[in-house]
Short mmCIF file of C-alpha atoms in Angstrom, two decimals:
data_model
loop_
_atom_site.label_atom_id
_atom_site.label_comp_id
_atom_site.label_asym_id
_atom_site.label_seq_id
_atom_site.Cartn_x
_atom_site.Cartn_y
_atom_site.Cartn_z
CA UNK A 1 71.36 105.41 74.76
CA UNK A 2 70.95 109.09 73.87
CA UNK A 3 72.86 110.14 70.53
CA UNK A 4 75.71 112.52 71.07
CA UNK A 5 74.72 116.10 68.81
CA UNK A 6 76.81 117.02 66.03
CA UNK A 7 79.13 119.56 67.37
CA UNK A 8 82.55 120.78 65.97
CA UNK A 9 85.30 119.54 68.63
CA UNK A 10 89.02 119.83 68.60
CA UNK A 11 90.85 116.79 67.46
CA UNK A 12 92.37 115.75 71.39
CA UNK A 13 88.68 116.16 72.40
CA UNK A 14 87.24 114.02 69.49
CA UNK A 15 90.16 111.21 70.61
CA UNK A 16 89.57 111.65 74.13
CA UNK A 17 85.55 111.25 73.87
CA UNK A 18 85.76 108.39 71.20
CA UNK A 19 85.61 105.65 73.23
CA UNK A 20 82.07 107.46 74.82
CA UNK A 21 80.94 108.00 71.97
CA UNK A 22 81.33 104.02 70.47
CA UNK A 23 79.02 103.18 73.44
CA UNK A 24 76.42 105.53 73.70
CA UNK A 25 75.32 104.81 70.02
CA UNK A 26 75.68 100.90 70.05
CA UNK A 27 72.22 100.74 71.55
CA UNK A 28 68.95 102.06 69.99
CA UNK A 29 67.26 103.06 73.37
CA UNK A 30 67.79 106.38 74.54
CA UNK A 31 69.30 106.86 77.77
CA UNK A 32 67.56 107.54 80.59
CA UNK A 33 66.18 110.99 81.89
CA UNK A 34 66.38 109.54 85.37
CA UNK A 35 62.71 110.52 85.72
CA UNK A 36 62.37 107.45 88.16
CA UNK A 37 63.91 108.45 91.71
CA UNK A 38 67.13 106.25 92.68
CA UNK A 39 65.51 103.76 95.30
CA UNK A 40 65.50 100.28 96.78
CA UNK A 41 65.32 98.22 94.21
CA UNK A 42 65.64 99.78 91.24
CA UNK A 43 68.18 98.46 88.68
CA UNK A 44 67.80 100.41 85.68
CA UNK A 45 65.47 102.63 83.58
CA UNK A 46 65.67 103.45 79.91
CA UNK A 47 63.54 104.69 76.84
CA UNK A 48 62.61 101.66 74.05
CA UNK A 49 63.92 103.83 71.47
CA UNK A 50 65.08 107.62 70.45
CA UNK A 51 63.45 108.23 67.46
CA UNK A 52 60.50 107.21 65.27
CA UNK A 53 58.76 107.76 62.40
CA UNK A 54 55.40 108.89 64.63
CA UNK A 55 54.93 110.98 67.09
CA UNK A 56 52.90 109.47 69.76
CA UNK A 57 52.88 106.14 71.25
CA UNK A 58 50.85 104.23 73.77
CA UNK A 59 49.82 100.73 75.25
CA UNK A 60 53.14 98.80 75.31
CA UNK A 61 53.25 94.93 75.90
CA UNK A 62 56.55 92.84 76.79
CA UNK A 63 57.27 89.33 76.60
CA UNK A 64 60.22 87.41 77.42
CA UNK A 65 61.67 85.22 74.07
CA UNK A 66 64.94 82.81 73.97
CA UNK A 67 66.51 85.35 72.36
CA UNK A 68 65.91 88.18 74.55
CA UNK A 69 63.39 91.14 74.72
CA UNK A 70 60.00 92.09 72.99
CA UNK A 71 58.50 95.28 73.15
CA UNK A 72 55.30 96.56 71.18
CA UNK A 73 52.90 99.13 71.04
CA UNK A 74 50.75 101.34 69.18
CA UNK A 75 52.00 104.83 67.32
CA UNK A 76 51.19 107.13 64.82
CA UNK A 77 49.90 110.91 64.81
CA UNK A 78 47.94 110.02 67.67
CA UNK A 79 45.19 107.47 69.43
CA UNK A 80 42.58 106.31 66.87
CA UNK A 81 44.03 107.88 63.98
CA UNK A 82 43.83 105.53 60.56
CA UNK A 83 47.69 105.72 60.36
CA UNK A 84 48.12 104.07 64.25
CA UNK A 85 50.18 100.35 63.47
CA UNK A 86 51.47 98.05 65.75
CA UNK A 87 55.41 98.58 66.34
CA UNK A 88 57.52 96.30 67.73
CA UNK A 89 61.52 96.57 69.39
CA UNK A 90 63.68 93.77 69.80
CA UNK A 91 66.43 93.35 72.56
CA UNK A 92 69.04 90.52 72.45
CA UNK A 93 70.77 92.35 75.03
CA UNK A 94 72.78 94.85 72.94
CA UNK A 95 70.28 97.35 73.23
CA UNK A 96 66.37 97.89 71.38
CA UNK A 97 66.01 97.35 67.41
CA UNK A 98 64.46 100.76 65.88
CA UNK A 99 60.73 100.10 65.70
CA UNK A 100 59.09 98.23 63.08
CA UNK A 101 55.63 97.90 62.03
CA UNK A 102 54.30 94.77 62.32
CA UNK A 103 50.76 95.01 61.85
CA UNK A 104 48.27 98.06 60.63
CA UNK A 105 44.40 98.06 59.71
CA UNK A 106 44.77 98.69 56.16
CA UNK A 107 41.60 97.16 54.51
CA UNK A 108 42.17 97.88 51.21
CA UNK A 109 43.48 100.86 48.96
CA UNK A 110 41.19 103.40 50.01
CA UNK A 111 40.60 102.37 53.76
CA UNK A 112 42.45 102.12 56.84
CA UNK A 113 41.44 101.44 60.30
CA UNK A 114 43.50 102.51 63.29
CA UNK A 115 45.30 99.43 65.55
CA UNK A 116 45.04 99.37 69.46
CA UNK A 117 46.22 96.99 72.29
CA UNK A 118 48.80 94.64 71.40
CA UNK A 119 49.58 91.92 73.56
CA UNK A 120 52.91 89.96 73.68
CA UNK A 121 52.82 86.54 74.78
CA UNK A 122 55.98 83.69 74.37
CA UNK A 123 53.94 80.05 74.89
CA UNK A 124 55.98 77.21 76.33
CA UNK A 125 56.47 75.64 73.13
CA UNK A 126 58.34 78.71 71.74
CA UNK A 127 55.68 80.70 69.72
CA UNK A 128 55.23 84.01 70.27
CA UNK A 129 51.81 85.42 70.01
CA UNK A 130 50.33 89.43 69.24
CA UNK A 131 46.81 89.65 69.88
CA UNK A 132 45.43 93.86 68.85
CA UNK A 133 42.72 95.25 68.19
CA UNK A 134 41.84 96.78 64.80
CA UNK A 135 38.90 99.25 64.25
CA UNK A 136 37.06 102.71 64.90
CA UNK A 137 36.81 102.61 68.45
CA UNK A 138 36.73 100.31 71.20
CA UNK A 139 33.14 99.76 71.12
CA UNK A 140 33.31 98.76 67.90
CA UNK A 141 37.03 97.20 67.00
CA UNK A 142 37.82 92.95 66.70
CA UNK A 143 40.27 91.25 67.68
CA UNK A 144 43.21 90.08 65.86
CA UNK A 145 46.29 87.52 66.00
CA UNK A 146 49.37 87.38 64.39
CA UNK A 147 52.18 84.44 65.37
CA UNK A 148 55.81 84.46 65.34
CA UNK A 149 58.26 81.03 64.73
CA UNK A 150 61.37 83.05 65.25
CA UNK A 151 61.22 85.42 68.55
CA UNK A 152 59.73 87.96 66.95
CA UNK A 153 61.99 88.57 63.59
CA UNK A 154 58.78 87.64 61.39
CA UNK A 155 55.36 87.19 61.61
CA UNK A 156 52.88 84.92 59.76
CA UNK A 157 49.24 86.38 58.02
CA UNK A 158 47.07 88.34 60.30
CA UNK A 159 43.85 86.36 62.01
CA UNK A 160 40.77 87.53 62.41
CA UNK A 161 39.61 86.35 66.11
CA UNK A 162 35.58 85.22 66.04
CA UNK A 163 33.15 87.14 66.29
CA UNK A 164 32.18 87.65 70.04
CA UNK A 165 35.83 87.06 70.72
CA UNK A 166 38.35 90.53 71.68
CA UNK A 167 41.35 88.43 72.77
CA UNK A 168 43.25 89.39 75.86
CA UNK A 169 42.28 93.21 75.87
CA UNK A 170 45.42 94.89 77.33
CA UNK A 171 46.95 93.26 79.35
CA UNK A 172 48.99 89.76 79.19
CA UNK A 173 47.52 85.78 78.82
CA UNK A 174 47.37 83.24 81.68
CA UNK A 175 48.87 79.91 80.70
CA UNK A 176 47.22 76.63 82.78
CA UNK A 177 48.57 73.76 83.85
CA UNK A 178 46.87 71.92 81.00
CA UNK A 179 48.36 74.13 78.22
CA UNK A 180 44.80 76.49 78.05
CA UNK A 181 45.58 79.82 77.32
CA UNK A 182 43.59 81.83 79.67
CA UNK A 183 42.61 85.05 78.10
CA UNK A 184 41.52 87.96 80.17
CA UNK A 185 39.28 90.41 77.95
CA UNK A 186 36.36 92.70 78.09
CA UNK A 187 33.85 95.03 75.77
CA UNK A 188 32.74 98.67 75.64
CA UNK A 189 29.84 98.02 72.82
CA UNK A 190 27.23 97.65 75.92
CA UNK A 191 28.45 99.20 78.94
CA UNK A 192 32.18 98.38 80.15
CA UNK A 193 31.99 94.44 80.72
CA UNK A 194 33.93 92.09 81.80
CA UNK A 195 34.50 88.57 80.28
CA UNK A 196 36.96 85.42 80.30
CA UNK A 197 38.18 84.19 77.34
CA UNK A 198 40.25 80.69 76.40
CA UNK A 199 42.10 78.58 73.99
CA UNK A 200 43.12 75.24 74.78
CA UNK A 201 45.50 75.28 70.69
CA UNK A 202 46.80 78.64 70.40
CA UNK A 203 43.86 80.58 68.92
CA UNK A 204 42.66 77.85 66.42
CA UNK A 205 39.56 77.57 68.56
CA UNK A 206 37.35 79.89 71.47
CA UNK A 207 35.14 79.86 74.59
CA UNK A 208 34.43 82.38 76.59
CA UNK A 209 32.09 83.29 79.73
CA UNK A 210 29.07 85.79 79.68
CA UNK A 211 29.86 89.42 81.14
CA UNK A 212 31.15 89.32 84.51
CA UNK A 213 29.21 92.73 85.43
CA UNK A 214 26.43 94.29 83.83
CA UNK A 215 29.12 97.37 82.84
CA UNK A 216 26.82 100.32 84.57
CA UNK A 217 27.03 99.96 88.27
CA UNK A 218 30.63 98.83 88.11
CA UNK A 219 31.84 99.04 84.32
CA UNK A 220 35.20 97.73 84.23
CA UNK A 221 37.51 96.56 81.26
CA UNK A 222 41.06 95.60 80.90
CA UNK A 223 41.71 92.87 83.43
CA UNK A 224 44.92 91.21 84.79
CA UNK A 225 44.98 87.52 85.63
CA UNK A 226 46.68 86.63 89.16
CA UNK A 227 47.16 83.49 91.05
CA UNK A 228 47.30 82.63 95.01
CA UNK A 229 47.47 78.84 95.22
CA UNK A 230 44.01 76.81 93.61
CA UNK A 231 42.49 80.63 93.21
CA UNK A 232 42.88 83.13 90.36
CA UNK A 233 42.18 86.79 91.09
CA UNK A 234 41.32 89.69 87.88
CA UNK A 235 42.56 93.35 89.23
CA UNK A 236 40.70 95.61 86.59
CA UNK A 237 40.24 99.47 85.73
CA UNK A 238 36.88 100.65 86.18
CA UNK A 239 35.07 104.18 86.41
CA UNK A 240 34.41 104.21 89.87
CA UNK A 241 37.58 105.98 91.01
CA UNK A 242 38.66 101.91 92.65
CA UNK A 243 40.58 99.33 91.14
CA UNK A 244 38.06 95.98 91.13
CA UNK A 245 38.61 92.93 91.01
CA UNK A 246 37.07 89.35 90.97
CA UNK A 247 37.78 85.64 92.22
CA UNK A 248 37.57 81.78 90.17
CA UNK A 249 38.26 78.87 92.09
CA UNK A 250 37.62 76.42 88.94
CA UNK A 251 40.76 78.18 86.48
CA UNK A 252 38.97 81.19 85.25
CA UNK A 253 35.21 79.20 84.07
CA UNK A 254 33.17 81.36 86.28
CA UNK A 255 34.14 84.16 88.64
CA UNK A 256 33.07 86.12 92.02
CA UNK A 257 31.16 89.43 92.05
CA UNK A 258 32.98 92.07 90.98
CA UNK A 259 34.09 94.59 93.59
CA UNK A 260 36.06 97.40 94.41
CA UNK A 261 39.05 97.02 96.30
CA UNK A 262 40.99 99.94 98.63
CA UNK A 263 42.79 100.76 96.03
CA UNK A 264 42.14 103.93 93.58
CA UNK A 265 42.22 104.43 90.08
CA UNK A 266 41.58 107.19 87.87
CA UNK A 267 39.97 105.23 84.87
CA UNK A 268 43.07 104.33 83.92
CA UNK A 269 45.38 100.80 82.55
CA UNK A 270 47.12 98.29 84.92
CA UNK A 271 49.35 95.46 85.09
CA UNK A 272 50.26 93.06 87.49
CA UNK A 273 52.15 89.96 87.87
CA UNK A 274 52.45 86.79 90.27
CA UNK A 275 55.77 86.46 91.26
CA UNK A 276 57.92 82.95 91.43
CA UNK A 277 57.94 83.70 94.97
CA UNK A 278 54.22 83.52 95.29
CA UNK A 279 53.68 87.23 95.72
CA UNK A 280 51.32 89.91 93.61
CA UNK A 281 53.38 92.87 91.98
CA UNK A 282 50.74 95.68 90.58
CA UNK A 283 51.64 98.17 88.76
CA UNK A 284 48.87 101.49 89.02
CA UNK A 285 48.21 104.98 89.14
CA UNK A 286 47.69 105.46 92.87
CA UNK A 287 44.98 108.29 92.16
CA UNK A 288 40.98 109.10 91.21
CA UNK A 289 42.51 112.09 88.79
CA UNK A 290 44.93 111.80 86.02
CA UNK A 291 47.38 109.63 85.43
CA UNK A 292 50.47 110.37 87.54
CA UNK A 293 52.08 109.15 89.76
CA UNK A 294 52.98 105.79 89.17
CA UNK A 295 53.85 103.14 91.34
CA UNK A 296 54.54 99.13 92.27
CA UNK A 297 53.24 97.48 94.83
CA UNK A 298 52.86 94.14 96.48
CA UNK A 299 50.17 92.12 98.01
CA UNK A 300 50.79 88.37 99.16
CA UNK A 301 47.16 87.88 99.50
CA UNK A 302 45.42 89.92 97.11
CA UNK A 303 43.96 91.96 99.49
CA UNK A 304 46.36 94.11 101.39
CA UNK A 305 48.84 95.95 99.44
CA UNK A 306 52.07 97.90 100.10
CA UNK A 307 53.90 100.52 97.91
CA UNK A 308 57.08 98.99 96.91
CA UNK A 309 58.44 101.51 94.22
CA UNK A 310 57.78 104.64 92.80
CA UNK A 311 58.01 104.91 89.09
CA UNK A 312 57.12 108.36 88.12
CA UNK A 313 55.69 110.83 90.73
CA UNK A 314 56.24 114.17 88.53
CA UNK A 315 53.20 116.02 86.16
CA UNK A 316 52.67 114.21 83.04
CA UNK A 317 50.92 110.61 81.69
CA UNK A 318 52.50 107.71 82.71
CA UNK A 319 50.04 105.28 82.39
CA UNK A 320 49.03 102.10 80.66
CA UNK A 321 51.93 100.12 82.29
CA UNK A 322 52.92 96.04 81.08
CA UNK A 323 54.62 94.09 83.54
CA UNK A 324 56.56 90.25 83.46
CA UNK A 325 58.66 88.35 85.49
CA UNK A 326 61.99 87.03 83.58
CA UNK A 327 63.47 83.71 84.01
CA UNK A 328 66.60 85.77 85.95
CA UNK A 329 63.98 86.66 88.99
CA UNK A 330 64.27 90.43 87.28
CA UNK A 331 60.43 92.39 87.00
CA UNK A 332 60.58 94.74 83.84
CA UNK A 333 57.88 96.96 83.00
CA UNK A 334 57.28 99.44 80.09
CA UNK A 335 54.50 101.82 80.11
CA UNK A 336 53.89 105.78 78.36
CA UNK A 337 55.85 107.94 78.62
CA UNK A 338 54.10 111.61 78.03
CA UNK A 339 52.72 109.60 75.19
CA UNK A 340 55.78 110.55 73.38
CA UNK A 341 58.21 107.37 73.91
CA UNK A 342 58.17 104.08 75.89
CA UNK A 343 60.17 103.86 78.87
CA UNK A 344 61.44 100.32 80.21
CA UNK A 345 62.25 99.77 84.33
CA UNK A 346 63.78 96.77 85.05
CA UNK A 347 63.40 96.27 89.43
CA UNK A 348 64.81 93.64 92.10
CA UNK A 349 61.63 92.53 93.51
CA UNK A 350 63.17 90.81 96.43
CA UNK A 351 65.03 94.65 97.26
CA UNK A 352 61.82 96.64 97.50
CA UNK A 353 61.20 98.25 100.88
CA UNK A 354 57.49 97.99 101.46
CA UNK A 355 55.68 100.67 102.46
CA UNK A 356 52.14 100.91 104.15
CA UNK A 357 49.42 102.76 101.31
CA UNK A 358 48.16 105.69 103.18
#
């Protein structure tokens, strides 16, 4: 929650605010600027944390753990600067950890490389997983991997993904029936391409398929994975002002054309998520120009979509948002804030009110 300022109060008002005061400062996360309108569905919305040693953030990740709540992202003096590291906030359900750094491009004592991207991912056997990016720019950075043992407390040595190989690019793995970690990625060294990568052990070994479009007359990147019975669908940002996607009906080894859909985008990160209940929950700029407002909606096929919440509908960036699905039914997503903090939503999906997308 928001820290109380240091003020000079009389002692009855210091004894009668006391017990205020205890609980707005047991928590790291600031409290919320209710920024996101009350509405169906909402159950509460919060900032990751209140203060930091940078002063811009962007591209958080969330992942579900044992032991509660993991946040990351990137921050520093700002995007692509050699001082950007990967932060991370915990949340065993007393409120977010101040940000760490868990992982920075330092090469050696005279260079430094700036991070990107992290990606948050809890396995079934209880290892938690960052992929980011490290280098220059994104036509030009590798992927990376760091594990966790312990929910996120500590990590083990940074790996180096092959070469060829990016690692899920923004946005969140697909785990298979068979234990494959399905990995959606894509490259800007050659056009914005598309491609699908996986690792049946946990990133000891790779495979990937060639570009899914030839990156000029539909360059798309960041992919999200969902699934509709037998059929997996990627919902992607691309620079043609539409949201496109793609379709694999053998578990993400080859895939459809990709194509626009209705719905717009303004060159700009998504999320999305397939709920327990079988539905799609997307979470988008609903523009072709900048990067506000922001909204949820719902599709049970894919194909036709409804507005189910709005998350931010004022001037501003809100953008690059992460979304899961947590084993209480609950849908929490972070995204930027301004590019000055992370906020955190946590919705009811089955008490949306749907909405036909003009």
């Amino acid at each position: 929650m928001r820290r109380l300022p240091s003020v000079k109060l009389s002692a009855c008002l210091m004894s009668a605010l006391a017990l205020c005061f205890v609980s707005q400062t047991e928590s790291f996360g600031k409290g919320p600027e209710k920024t996101t309108p009350e509405q169906p569905g909402l159950v509460m919305q919060e900032f990751i944390y209140d203060q930091a040693p940078f002063p811009s953030c962007h591209a958080s990740t969330i992942a579900e753990t044992p032991e509660g709540l993991v946040c990351a992202f990137f921050g520093g003096t700002a995007e692509k600067n050699p001082d950007v590291e990967i932060w991370l906030s915990r949340n065993q359900g007393e409120g977010w950890s101040a940000p760490v750094s868990v992982a920075d491009g330092v090469k050696d004592s005279s260079k430094r490389w700036p991070c990107w991207n992290p990606v948050l991912f809890q396995t079934k056997p209880g290892t938690l997983l960052l992929f980011y990016k490290v280098g220059p720019n994104p036509s030009e950075w590798w992927g990376m991997l760091k594990i966790s043992h312990d929910n996120g407390k500590t990590w083990g040595k940074a790996r180096r993904l092959p070469e060829g190989f990016v690692g899920p690019v923004k946005n969140k793995p697909f785990l298979l029936s068979d234990g494959t970690l399905l990995c959606p990625a894509s490259t800007e060294h050659d056009g914005w391409q598309l491609q699908m990568e996986w690792t049946p052990d946990l990133g000891k070994t790779w495979h990937r398929t060639g570009p899914l479009n030839d990156g000029r007359e539909i360059g798309a990147i960041q992919p999200s994975i969902l699934q509709y019975g037998d059929k997996l669908q990627i919902l992607c940002r691309s620079r043609q002002g539409k949201i496109v996607e793609a379709w694999s009906e053998d578990n993400g080894r080859s895939w459809s054309k990709v194509t626009p859909t209705s719905l717009p985008n303004p060159n700009s990160g998504t999320d999305a998520v397939t709920l327990k209940d079988g539905r799609a929950l997307l979470v988008y700029n609903p523009t072709q120009k900048g990067r506000s407002p922001l909204h949820v909606a719902i599709s049970e096929d894919g194909k036709h979509w409804k507005t189910g919440l709005v998350l931010e509908d004022q001037k501003g960036e809100y953008s690059y948002p992460a979304v899961i699905q947590t084993s209480d039914g609950k849908v929490h997503i972070t995204y930027t804030w301004r590019r000055e903090l992370v906020k955190h939503v946590v919705i009811d999906p089955d008490q949306l009110e749907l909405k036909e997308i003009d």
